[in-house]
Amino acid sequence: MYSIAIPDSAVIDCTDIRSKTVKIFQIARIAAIFRIKEIFIYHDPFLPPSRANREKRVMTRILQYIECPQYLRKRFFPLSRDTAAVGVLSPLATPHHTRSKELKENEIREAAIFLNQGRAVADVGSTQLLELISSPKKTLKDRTLRLTVMVKKIDNKYKARILNKPPDDKYWGYSVHSSTAALGKFLSNRSEYKIATSRYCQPISSFSVDKKKAKNIIVVFGGPYKGIPKMVKAEGKKTSDIFDRCFNVLENYGTRGLRLEEAMMITLSKLEMNLK
């Protein structure tokens, strides 16, 4: 699994919240297909701070909404202008987006943990709230936690046991992180193998990576109007100062440029093919 980084300008080419929402869903869907574990949003230095903050908020909110299982969304995402158009979206259809209300022994689900009449209970998307076998480490006073649980049947009654982490053998969604830092500062303290994508770099066909290193790769994409070389130049740096490798993911394409979602699909597909 990789991590990816996209700029806060990623959807400024969309003129309304509906088109922004659709594009963000395409980003989320591609991230899920390729088992992306983290999505980072960094600052495009060409975007004014006030607009950058607004765009970042919308992107973060919608990406998190899409990743959240449908049965938990009302608990964590009250209606707002940012999510006004999410009704047009299809399901993400990942393993943790359980559709069945019927419970099974040892089934793993995402749960909303909260206090109900003074008792900690779990909403796992069934017709009943489940009693917890053990209480969460964090306090539930005036808050609801999203945690991963295992369904257990004790004395002919379903209960929920909190797990320390999601299952390793299934893709369990992505997390979203935003930063006010531009690329150079954002990546300066990160230890991953850093890959940039730009039409001005060498073909990706010349690259291969060991599978053991693939777990620690971050792939960075540019914006709709300014690519990575221009962004890092605005910081007084060169691409080679920040990244381990920079690739042109598709040569001789028939359009003026590649859209972010197109570049993501092509890049991640070719990285998969180039894994040794």
Tab-separated table of C-alpha atoms in Angstrom:
chain	number	residue	atom	x	y	z
A	1	MET	CA	0.000	0.000	0.000
A	2	TYR	CA	1.165	3.489	-0.819
A	3	SER	CA	0.411	6.951	0.465
A	4	ILE	CA	-0.473	9.768	-1.897
A	5	ALA	CA	-0.289	13.558	-1.615
A	6	ILE	CA	-2.455	15.992	-3.557
A	7	PRO	CA	-2.559	19.814	-3.411
A	8	ASP	CA	-5.306	21.893	-1.845
A	9	SER	CA	-5.851	23.215	-5.383
A	10	ALA	CA	-6.832	19.753	-6.653
A	11	VAL	CA	-10.469	20.652	-7.363
A	12	ILE	CA	-10.276	24.388	-8.100
A	13	ASP	CA	-11.034	23.582	-11.742
A	14	CYS	CA	-14.533	22.552	-10.600
A	15	THR	CA	-17.010	25.427	-10.495
A	16	ASP	CA	-19.584	24.156	-7.980
A	17	ILE	CA	-19.868	21.826	-4.990
A	18	ARG	CA	-21.488	19.067	-7.041
A	19	SER	CA	-18.631	18.842	-9.552
A	20	LYS	CA	-16.082	19.111	-6.718
A	21	THR	CA	-17.824	16.263	-4.897
A	22	VAL	CA	-17.822	14.026	-7.986
A	23	LYS	CA	-14.109	14.640	-8.616
A	24	ILE	CA	-13.231	14.001	-4.973
A	25	PHE	CA	-15.169	10.723	-5.150
A	26	GLN	CA	-13.101	9.701	-8.194
A	27	ILE	CA	-9.952	10.402	-6.185
A	28	ALA	CA	-11.297	8.383	-3.254
A	29	ARG	CA	-12.368	5.493	-5.453
A	30	ILE	CA	-8.958	5.261	-7.148
A	31	ALA	CA	-7.281	5.445	-3.735
A	32	ALA	CA	-9.420	2.528	-2.539
A	33	ILE	CA	-8.780	0.438	-5.664
A	34	PHE	CA	-5.030	0.704	-5.075
A	35	ARG	CA	-5.305	0.225	-1.307
A	36	ILE	CA	-3.947	3.678	-0.461
A	37	LYS	CA	-3.447	3.924	3.294
A	38	GLU	CA	-3.106	7.703	3.657
A	39	ILE	CA	-4.143	10.720	1.611
A	40	PHE	CA	-2.232	13.913	2.380
A	41	ILE	CA	-3.339	17.365	1.267
A	42	TYR	CA	-0.480	19.853	0.979
A	43	HIS	CA	-0.530	23.577	0.213
A	44	ASP	CA	-0.250	24.903	-3.346
A	45	PRO	CA	1.822	28.112	-2.952
A	46	PHE	CA	-0.031	29.714	-5.871
A	47	LEU	CA	-3.355	29.476	-4.033
A	48	PRO	CA	-4.264	32.384	-1.692
A	49	PRO	CA	-4.388	31.215	1.958
A	50	SER	CA	-8.080	32.036	2.453
A	51	ARG	CA	-9.131	29.995	-0.560
A	52	ALA	CA	-6.630	27.252	0.271
A	53	ASN	CA	-8.199	26.823	3.710
A	54	ARG	CA	-11.682	26.618	2.192
A	55	GLU	CA	-10.668	24.123	-0.487
A	56	LYS	CA	-8.763	22.003	2.025
A	57	ARG	CA	-11.753	21.893	4.358
A	58	VAL	CA	-14.091	20.759	1.575
A	59	MET	CA	-11.679	18.109	0.288
A	60	THR	CA	-10.930	16.739	3.742
A	61	ARG	CA	-14.580	16.617	4.747
A	62	ILE	CA	-15.778	14.863	1.594
A	63	LEU	CA	-12.878	12.394	1.505
A	64	GLN	CA	-13.593	11.446	5.121
A	65	TYR	CA	-17.322	11.189	4.437
A	66	ILE	CA	-16.749	8.841	1.489
A	67	GLU	CA	-14.402	6.607	3.508
A	68	CYS	CA	-16.848	6.327	6.423
A	69	PRO	CA	-19.259	3.338	6.279
A	70	GLN	CA	-22.728	4.435	5.208
A	71	TYR	CA	-24.407	3.352	8.450
A	72	LEU	CA	-22.131	5.631	10.509
A	73	ARG	CA	-22.249	8.791	8.417
A	74	LYS	CA	-25.200	10.429	10.148
A	75	ARG	CA	-23.431	10.106	13.485
A	76	PHE	CA	-20.186	11.694	12.314
A	77	PHE	CA	-21.193	14.005	9.476
A	78	PRO	CA	-24.117	16.331	10.123
A	79	LEU	CA	-25.397	18.006	6.969
A	80	SER	CA	-23.375	21.021	5.889
A	81	ARG	CA	-22.654	23.026	2.755
A	82	ASP	CA	-19.481	20.987	2.247
A	83	THR	CA	-21.433	17.735	1.980
A	84	ALA	CA	-24.515	19.132	0.251
A	85	ALA	CA	-23.959	17.061	-2.911
A	86	VAL	CA	-22.847	13.708	-1.469
A	87	GLY	CA	-26.230	12.199	-2.334
A	88	VAL	CA	-25.083	11.804	-5.951
A	89	LEU	CA	-22.239	9.455	-4.979
A	90	SER	CA	-22.056	5.689	-5.374
A	91	PRO	CA	-20.826	3.505	-2.479
A	92	LEU	CA	-17.071	3.124	-2.093
A	93	ALA	CA	-17.651	-0.642	-1.792
A	94	THR	CA	-14.656	-1.511	0.377
A	95	PRO	CA	-14.611	-4.425	2.864
A	96	HIS	CA	-15.334	-2.206	5.885
A	97	HIS	CA	-18.471	-0.803	4.227
A	98	THR	CA	-20.720	-3.577	5.484
A	99	ARG	CA	-24.172	-3.646	3.907
A	100	SER	CA	-25.827	-6.445	5.867
A	101	LYS	CA	-27.682	-5.726	9.094
A	102	GLU	CA	-27.371	-9.386	10.122
A	103	LEU	CA	-24.534	-10.064	12.543
A	104	LYS	CA	-22.108	-12.982	12.475
A	105	GLU	CA	-19.817	-14.382	15.139
A	106	ASN	CA	-16.246	-12.979	14.860
A	107	GLU	CA	-17.268	-10.520	12.163
A	108	ILE	CA	-15.189	-7.326	12.142
A	109	ARG	CA	-16.977	-4.017	11.662
A	110	GLU	CA	-16.468	-0.312	12.104
A	111	ALA	CA	-18.503	1.026	15.010
A	112	ALA	CA	-19.654	4.259	16.564
A	113	ILE	CA	-19.026	3.995	20.306
A	114	PHE	CA	-21.054	6.272	22.572
A	115	LEU	CA	-22.934	6.444	25.852
A	116	ASN	CA	-26.567	5.330	25.848
A	117	GLN	CA	-28.398	5.723	29.168
A	118	GLY	CA	-25.034	5.759	30.931
A	119	ARG	CA	-23.713	2.588	29.242
A	120	ALA	CA	-21.110	2.391	26.465
A	121	VAL	CA	-22.647	0.822	23.352
A	122	ALA	CA	-21.619	0.191	19.768
A	123	ASP	CA	-23.552	0.979	16.604
A	124	VAL	CA	-22.272	-1.539	14.034
A	125	GLY	CA	-24.979	-1.066	11.423
A	126	SER	CA	-27.362	-3.728	12.701
A	127	THR	CA	-30.885	-3.310	14.058
A	128	GLN	CA	-29.609	-3.216	17.635
A	129	LEU	CA	-26.949	-1.426	19.631
A	130	LEU	CA	-24.329	-3.804	21.023
A	131	GLU	CA	-23.039	-3.853	24.567
A	132	LEU	CA	-19.254	-3.523	24.805
A	133	ILE	CA	-17.208	-6.357	26.281
A	134	SER	CA	-14.544	-3.837	27.347
A	135	SER	CA	-14.720	-0.057	27.611
A	136	PRO	CA	-12.704	2.218	25.306
A	137	LYS	CA	-9.552	3.863	26.630
A	138	LYS	CA	-10.797	7.349	25.755
A	139	THR	CA	-13.647	8.982	27.624
A	140	LEU	CA	-17.064	8.980	25.955
A	141	LYS	CA	-18.438	11.991	27.767
A	142	ASP	CA	-20.100	14.252	25.175
A	143	ARG	CA	-18.379	12.448	22.302
A	144	THR	CA	-18.727	9.547	19.889
A	145	LEU	CA	-15.713	7.475	18.861
A	146	ARG	CA	-15.237	5.510	15.667
A	147	LEU	CA	-13.449	2.241	16.451
A	148	THR	CA	-12.980	-1.185	14.896
A	149	VAL	CA	-14.750	-3.995	16.766
A	150	MET	CA	-15.227	-7.750	16.570
A	151	VAL	CA	-18.735	-9.116	17.025
A	152	LYS	CA	-18.915	-11.843	19.677
A	153	LYS	CA	-21.840	-13.981	20.800
A	154	ILE	CA	-21.973	-14.421	24.571
A	155	ASP	CA	-24.907	-16.074	26.339
A	156	ASN	CA	-26.823	-16.017	23.042
A	157	LYS	CA	-26.422	-12.259	22.804
A	158	TYR	CA	-24.251	-10.300	20.391
A	159	LYS	CA	-21.668	-7.989	21.934
A	160	ALA	CA	-18.753	-5.932	20.593
A	161	ARG	CA	-15.079	-6.265	21.488
A	162	ILE	CA	-12.865	-3.285	20.630
A	163	LEU	CA	-9.822	-4.187	18.507
A	164	ASN	CA	-6.466	-2.442	18.707
A	165	LYS	CA	-6.249	-2.136	14.923
A	166	PRO	CA	-8.148	-3.086	11.743
A	167	PRO	CA	-7.505	-6.500	10.132
A	168	ASP	CA	-4.224	-6.823	8.210
A	169	ASP	CA	-5.615	-9.100	5.508
A	170	LYS	CA	-8.247	-6.659	4.222
A	171	TYR	CA	-8.172	-3.114	2.908
A	172	TRP	CA	-9.776	-1.047	5.636
A	173	GLY	CA	-9.916	2.403	4.070
A	174	TYR	CA	-7.659	5.434	4.107
A	175	SER	CA	-7.005	8.247	6.542
A	176	VAL	CA	-6.906	11.915	5.500
A	177	HIS	CA	-4.342	14.449	6.708
A	178	SER	CA	-4.056	18.085	5.695
A	179	SER	CA	-1.117	20.450	6.007
A	180	THR	CA	-0.648	24.184	5.620
A	181	ALA	CA	2.906	23.566	4.411
A	182	ALA	CA	4.010	23.664	0.785
A	183	LEU	CA	5.727	20.628	-0.720
A	184	GLY	CA	9.301	21.237	0.386
A	185	LYS	CA	8.438	21.761	4.043
A	186	PHE	CA	5.727	19.101	4.019
A	187	LEU	CA	8.083	16.400	2.735
A	188	SER	CA	11.237	17.506	4.555
A	189	ASN	CA	10.655	15.335	7.623
A	190	ARG	CA	9.044	12.376	5.892
A	191	SER	CA	11.030	9.147	5.581
A	192	GLU	CA	9.150	7.517	2.689
A	193	TYR	CA	10.569	6.982	-0.794
A	194	LYS	CA	9.242	10.130	-2.483
A	195	ILE	CA	7.958	9.996	-6.053
A	196	ALA	CA	6.850	13.062	-8.023
A	197	THR	CA	4.782	13.013	-11.201
A	198	SER	CA	5.415	15.499	-14.006
A	199	ARG	CA	5.377	15.548	-17.802
A	200	TYR	CA	8.885	17.046	-17.679
A	201	CYS	CA	10.471	14.035	-15.965
A	202	GLN	CA	11.784	10.680	-17.203
A	203	PRO	CA	9.371	7.918	-18.338
A	204	ILE	CA	8.044	5.731	-15.551
A	205	SER	CA	8.829	2.638	-17.662
A	206	SER	CA	12.464	2.991	-16.594
A	207	PHE	CA	11.597	2.496	-12.936
A	208	SER	CA	11.140	-0.575	-10.789
A	209	VAL	CA	10.820	-0.911	-7.036
A	210	ASP	CA	11.270	-3.767	-4.615
A	211	LYS	CA	8.025	-4.940	-2.985
A	212	LYS	CA	9.556	-4.552	0.459
A	213	LYS	CA	10.069	-0.831	-0.192
A	214	ALA	CA	6.605	-0.370	-1.701
A	215	LYS	CA	5.022	-0.076	1.754
A	216	ASN	CA	6.961	3.146	2.306
A	217	ILE	CA	6.293	5.057	-0.903
A	218	ILE	CA	4.530	8.391	-1.117
A	219	VAL	CA	3.396	9.462	-4.577
A	220	VAL	CA	2.856	13.190	-5.040
A	221	PHE	CA	0.616	14.769	-7.673
A	222	GLY	CA	0.413	18.371	-8.869
A	223	GLY	CA	-2.570	20.638	-9.359
A	224	PRO	CA	-4.816	21.348	-12.350
A	225	TYR	CA	-2.979	24.561	-13.272
A	226	LYS	CA	0.450	24.289	-11.642
A	227	GLY	CA	2.556	21.151	-11.698
A	228	ILE	CA	5.109	19.998	-9.150
A	229	PRO	CA	8.184	21.649	-10.797
A	230	LYS	CA	6.529	25.089	-10.646
A	231	MET	CA	5.374	24.548	-7.077
A	232	VAL	CA	8.829	23.619	-5.787
A	233	LYS	CA	10.414	26.424	-7.828
A	234	ALA	CA	8.166	28.866	-5.939
A	235	GLU	CA	9.903	27.615	-2.779
A	236	GLY	CA	13.319	28.239	-4.317
A	237	LYS	CA	13.980	24.537	-4.819
A	238	LYS	CA	14.316	21.964	-7.601
A	239	THR	CA	12.369	18.733	-7.896
A	240	SER	CA	15.556	16.743	-7.268
A	241	ASP	CA	16.046	18.577	-3.947
A	242	ILE	CA	12.832	17.138	-2.557
A	243	PHE	CA	12.068	13.870	-4.362
A	244	ASP	CA	13.913	10.594	-4.775
A	245	ARG	CA	12.468	10.132	-8.274
A	246	CYS	CA	10.280	12.087	-10.684
A	247	PHE	CA	8.361	10.432	-13.521
A	248	ASN	CA	6.332	11.213	-16.582
A	249	VAL	CA	3.615	8.602	-16.255
A	250	LEU	CA	2.413	8.735	-19.861
A	251	GLU	CA	4.292	9.873	-22.953
A	252	ASN	CA	2.778	11.323	-26.107
A	253	TYR	CA	-0.790	11.579	-24.860
A	254	GLY	CA	-3.307	13.207	-27.135
A	255	THR	CA	-4.567	15.932	-24.792
A	256	ARG	CA	-2.985	19.144	-23.481
A	257	GLY	CA	-2.584	17.550	-20.078
A	258	LEU	CA	-3.735	14.826	-17.725
A	259	ARG	CA	-6.371	15.438	-15.084
A	260	LEU	CA	-5.484	14.513	-11.529
A	261	GLU	CA	-7.740	11.467	-11.417
A	262	GLU	CA	-6.350	10.268	-14.782
A	263	ALA	CA	-2.765	10.738	-13.605
A	264	MET	CA	-3.545	8.854	-10.395
A	265	MET	CA	-5.015	5.858	-12.199
A	266	ILE	CA	-2.158	5.645	-14.701
A	267	THR	CA	0.594	6.226	-12.133
A	268	LEU	CA	-0.644	3.730	-9.571
A	269	SER	CA	-1.343	1.132	-12.275
A	270	LYS	CA	2.196	1.446	-13.631
A	271	LEU	CA	3.729	1.329	-10.177
A	272	GLU	CA	1.888	-1.922	-9.560
A	273	MET	CA	3.199	-3.305	-12.856
A	274	ASN	CA	6.766	-2.230	-12.058
A	275	LEU	CA	6.903	-3.889	-8.669
A	276	LYS	CA	9.559	-6.582	-8.724
